[in-house]
C-alpha positions as a printed NumPy array, in Angstrom:
array([[ -16.922,   25.414, -142.23 ],
       [ -16.763,   27.942, -139.254],
       [ -19.007,   28.184, -136.468],
       [ -18.984,   29.864, -132.845],
       [ -21.825,   30.696, -130.526],
       [ -22.242,   31.184, -127.032],
       [ -25.295,   29.703, -125.486],
       [ -26.794,   29.716, -121.935],
       [ -27.622,   26.413, -120.598],
       [ -30.785,   25.29 , -118.449],
       [ -28.826,   25.805, -115.188],
       [ -27.684,   29.26 , -116.301],
       [ -24.176,   28.409, -117.31 ],
       [ -22.512,   29.631, -120.393],
       [ -21.57 ,   27.115, -123.093],
       [ -19.451,   27.788, -126.231],
       [ -20.261,   25.894, -129.331],
       [ -17.528,   26.046, -131.744],
       [ -15.393,   24.437, -134.222],
       [ -13.186,   21.599, -132.651],
       [  -9.76 ,   22.393, -134.1  ],
       [  -6.283,   20.773, -134.45 ],
       [  -5.294,   22.029, -130.731],
       [  -8.199,   20.351, -129.476],
       [  -7.245,   16.836, -130.826],
       [  -6.475,   14.969, -127.571],
       [  -9.286,   16.358, -125.502],
       [ -11.879,   15.449, -128.315],
       [ -10.292,   12.072, -128.502],
       [ -10.535,   11.663, -124.699],
       [ -14.149,   12.777, -124.872],
       [ -14.849,   10.379, -127.758],
       [ -13.593,    7.521, -125.75 ],
       [ -15.316,    8.63 , -122.666],
       [ -18.689,    8.901, -124.105],
       [ -18.324,    5.647, -125.923],
       [ -17.617,    4.074, -122.515],
       [ -20.681,    5.678, -120.951],
       [ -23.433,    4.74 , -122.631],
       [ -24.471,    1.763, -124.948],
       [ -26.442,    4.311, -127.248],
       [ -23.508,    5.001, -129.618],
       [ -22.357,    2.691, -132.46 ],
       [ -19.114,    1.591, -131.223],
       [ -17.528,    0.824, -127.845],
       [ -14.479,    2.849, -126.62 ],
       [ -12.187,   -0.429, -126.461],
       [ -12.608,   -0.766, -130.425],
       [ -11.114,    2.572, -131.176],
       [  -7.803,    2.698, -133.18 ],
       [  -7.923,    6.551, -133.196],
       [  -5.002,    8.495, -132.154],
       [  -3.984,   12.109, -131.8  ],
       [  -2.382,   12.545, -135.115],
       [  -5.417,   11.061, -136.867],
       [  -7.784,   13.569, -134.833],
       [  -5.66 ,   16.67 , -135.81 ],
       [  -5.963,   15.815, -139.478],
       [  -9.56 ,   14.874, -139.184],
       [ -10.387,   18.15 , -137.473],
       [  -8.294,   20.27 , -139.655],
       [ -10.153,   18.689, -142.755],
       [ -13.576,   19.367, -141.179],
       [ -12.634,   22.911, -139.997],
       [ -11.676,   23.661, -143.529],
       [ -14.474,   21.923, -145.322],
       [ -17.076,   23.866, -147.131],
       [ -19.862,   21.37 , -146.265],
       [ -18.72 ,   19.146, -143.346],
       [ -18.43 ,   20.528, -139.49 ],
       [ -17.055,   18.943, -136.343],
       [ -18.283,   21.122, -133.213],
       [ -17.605,   20.767, -129.605],
       [ -19.349,   22.052, -126.302],
       [ -17.023,   23.858, -124.087],
       [ -18.249,   24.355, -120.54 ],
       [ -15.829,   25.933, -118.055],
       [ -12.861,   25.668, -120.858],
       [ -13.142,   21.892, -121.099],
       [ -14.991,   20.088, -123.993],
       [ -17.844,   18.013, -122.742],
       [ -19.625,   17.109, -126.062],
       [ -19.246,   16.754, -129.726],
       [ -21.318,   16.895, -132.725],
       [ -20.822,   16.578, -136.493],
       [ -22.372,   16.964, -139.907],
       [ -20.94 ,   15.022, -142.757],
       [ -22.084,   14.467, -146.196],
       [ -23.317,   11.089, -146.981],
       [ -21.943,   10.668, -150.423],
       [ -21.318,   12.159, -154.09 ],
       [ -23.526,   12.819, -156.765],
       [ -27.096,   11.522, -155.965],
       [ -26.244,   11.619, -152.222],
       [ -24.944,   15.054, -152.314],
       [ -28.289,   16.495, -150.963],
       [ -27.969,   14.573, -147.671],
       [ -25.903,   14.816, -144.494],
       [ -25.693,   12.823, -141.286],
       [ -25.836,   14.245, -137.85 ],
       [ -24.147,   12.652, -134.867],
       [ -23.69 ,   13.763, -131.329],
       [ -21.987,   12.685, -127.978],
       [ -22.042,   14.33 , -124.613],
       [ -20.223,   13.333, -121.433],
       [ -22.976,   11.703, -119.296],
       [ -22.129,   14.046, -116.319],
       [ -23.769,   16.896, -118.664],
       [ -26.848,   15.248, -119.778],
       [ -30.012,   17.157, -119.334],
       [ -28.556,   20.811, -119.39 ],
       [ -29.484,   21.305, -122.861],
       [ -26.121,   20.795, -124.574],
       [ -27.479,   18.248, -126.812],
       [ -30.287,   20.961, -128.075],
       [ -27.771,   23.617, -128.353],
       [ -25.375,   20.942, -130.586],
       [ -28.475,   19.942, -132.48 ],
       [ -29.273,   23.696, -133.322],
       [ -25.938,   24.68 , -134.394],
       [ -25.756,   21.45 , -136.6  ],
       [ -29.005,   22.342, -138.354],
       [ -27.779,   25.633, -139.048],
       [ -24.428,   24.434, -140.344],
       [ -26.423,   22.071, -142.734],
       [ -28.379,   24.645, -144.03 ],
       [ -25.504,   27.096, -144.657],
       [ -23.692,   24.291, -146.425],
       [ -26.506,   23.816, -148.695],
       [ -27.839,   20.27 , -147.693],
       [ -31.531,   19.434, -148.393],
       [ -31.941,   16.729, -145.694],
       [ -30.007,   15.984, -142.398],
       [ -30.423,   12.289, -141.058],
       [ -29.81 ,   10.539, -138.183],
       [ -29.993,    7.08 , -136.591],
       [ -30.89 ,    6.627, -132.732],
       [ -31.484,    3.659, -130.71 ],
       [ -35.16 ,    3.08 , -129.678],
       [ -34.375,    3.244, -126.062],
       [ -32.691,    6.443, -126.222],
       [ -35.997,    8.249, -125.611],
       [ -34.634,   11.685, -124.517],
       [ -32.79 ,   11.983, -127.478],
       [ -35.99 ,   10.871, -129.577],
       [ -38.013,   13.342, -128.024],
       [ -35.282,   15.989, -128.477],
       [ -35.117,   15.274, -132.333],
       [ -38.864,   15.28 , -132.753],
       [ -38.911,   18.893, -131.109],
       [ -36.502,   19.845, -133.517],
       [ -38.691,   18.812, -136.464],
       [ -37.007,   15.402, -137.242],
       [ -39.54 ,   12.772, -138.389],
       [ -39.001,    8.885, -138.285],
       [ -39.116,    7.284, -141.661],
       [ -37.905,    3.816, -140.695],
       [ -36.797,    1.321, -138.34 ],
       [ -34.058,   -1.554, -138.117],
       [ -35.192,   -3.999, -135.403],
       [ -31.534,   -5.325, -135.432],
       [ -29.772,   -2.287, -136.133],
       [ -26.948,   -2.806, -133.692],
       [ -25.623,   -5.79 , -131.674],
       [ -24.876,   -4.737, -128.077],
       [ -22.586,   -6.726, -126.023],
       [ -24.729,   -6.127, -123.175],
       [ -28.511,   -6.185, -124.28 ],
       [ -28.445,   -8.159, -127.651],
       [ -30.134,   -6.523, -130.572],
       [ -30.856,   -2.672, -130.286],
       [ -33.605,   -1.375, -132.646],
       [ -32.425,    1.616, -134.66 ],
       [ -34.858,    4.394, -135.588],
       [ -34.073,    6.377, -138.727],
       [ -34.953,   10.227, -138.707],
       [ -34.677,   13.204, -141.043],
       [ -35.244,   16.715, -141.185],
       [ -36.017,   18.5  , -144.469],
       [ -33.964,   21.75 , -144.663],
       [ -35.587,   23.406, -147.509]])
């Protein structure tokens, strides 16, 4: 699925939201590793990653050529500062459901990039024909939860032992969804 949009952030700077493509593989991988080292809100740690540039190239090409999945990047001043994705959750009985994931370089938190990426993902999920967009968010990630609620996501459950953090122990996960039709 193809997507491109220029947006103006809270600080007046222009941010391009577009598909991450094969040529972005190394920078996407670098942002993945960076964001997973910066926060305990994501589902893995950077030192656990076995991803490499060749894997990323194929992954990004497959996503760009997919009719229902999308992997987006936020580009600020020519550099990728965040990524977001929408991927199907399964076949047959799950075909109406997609999952949403977002990661942004901590230096760029608070500028509205998360909102722009979320809006783009919602638009892509609707275009792809999904009926429902779902996500998991760590309970302590109050800024993200507030954004998702503003965007229309509703909580539908919790898992008090959703993640096991090396730093804080159990992390409660909040399950949220947005009905798209």
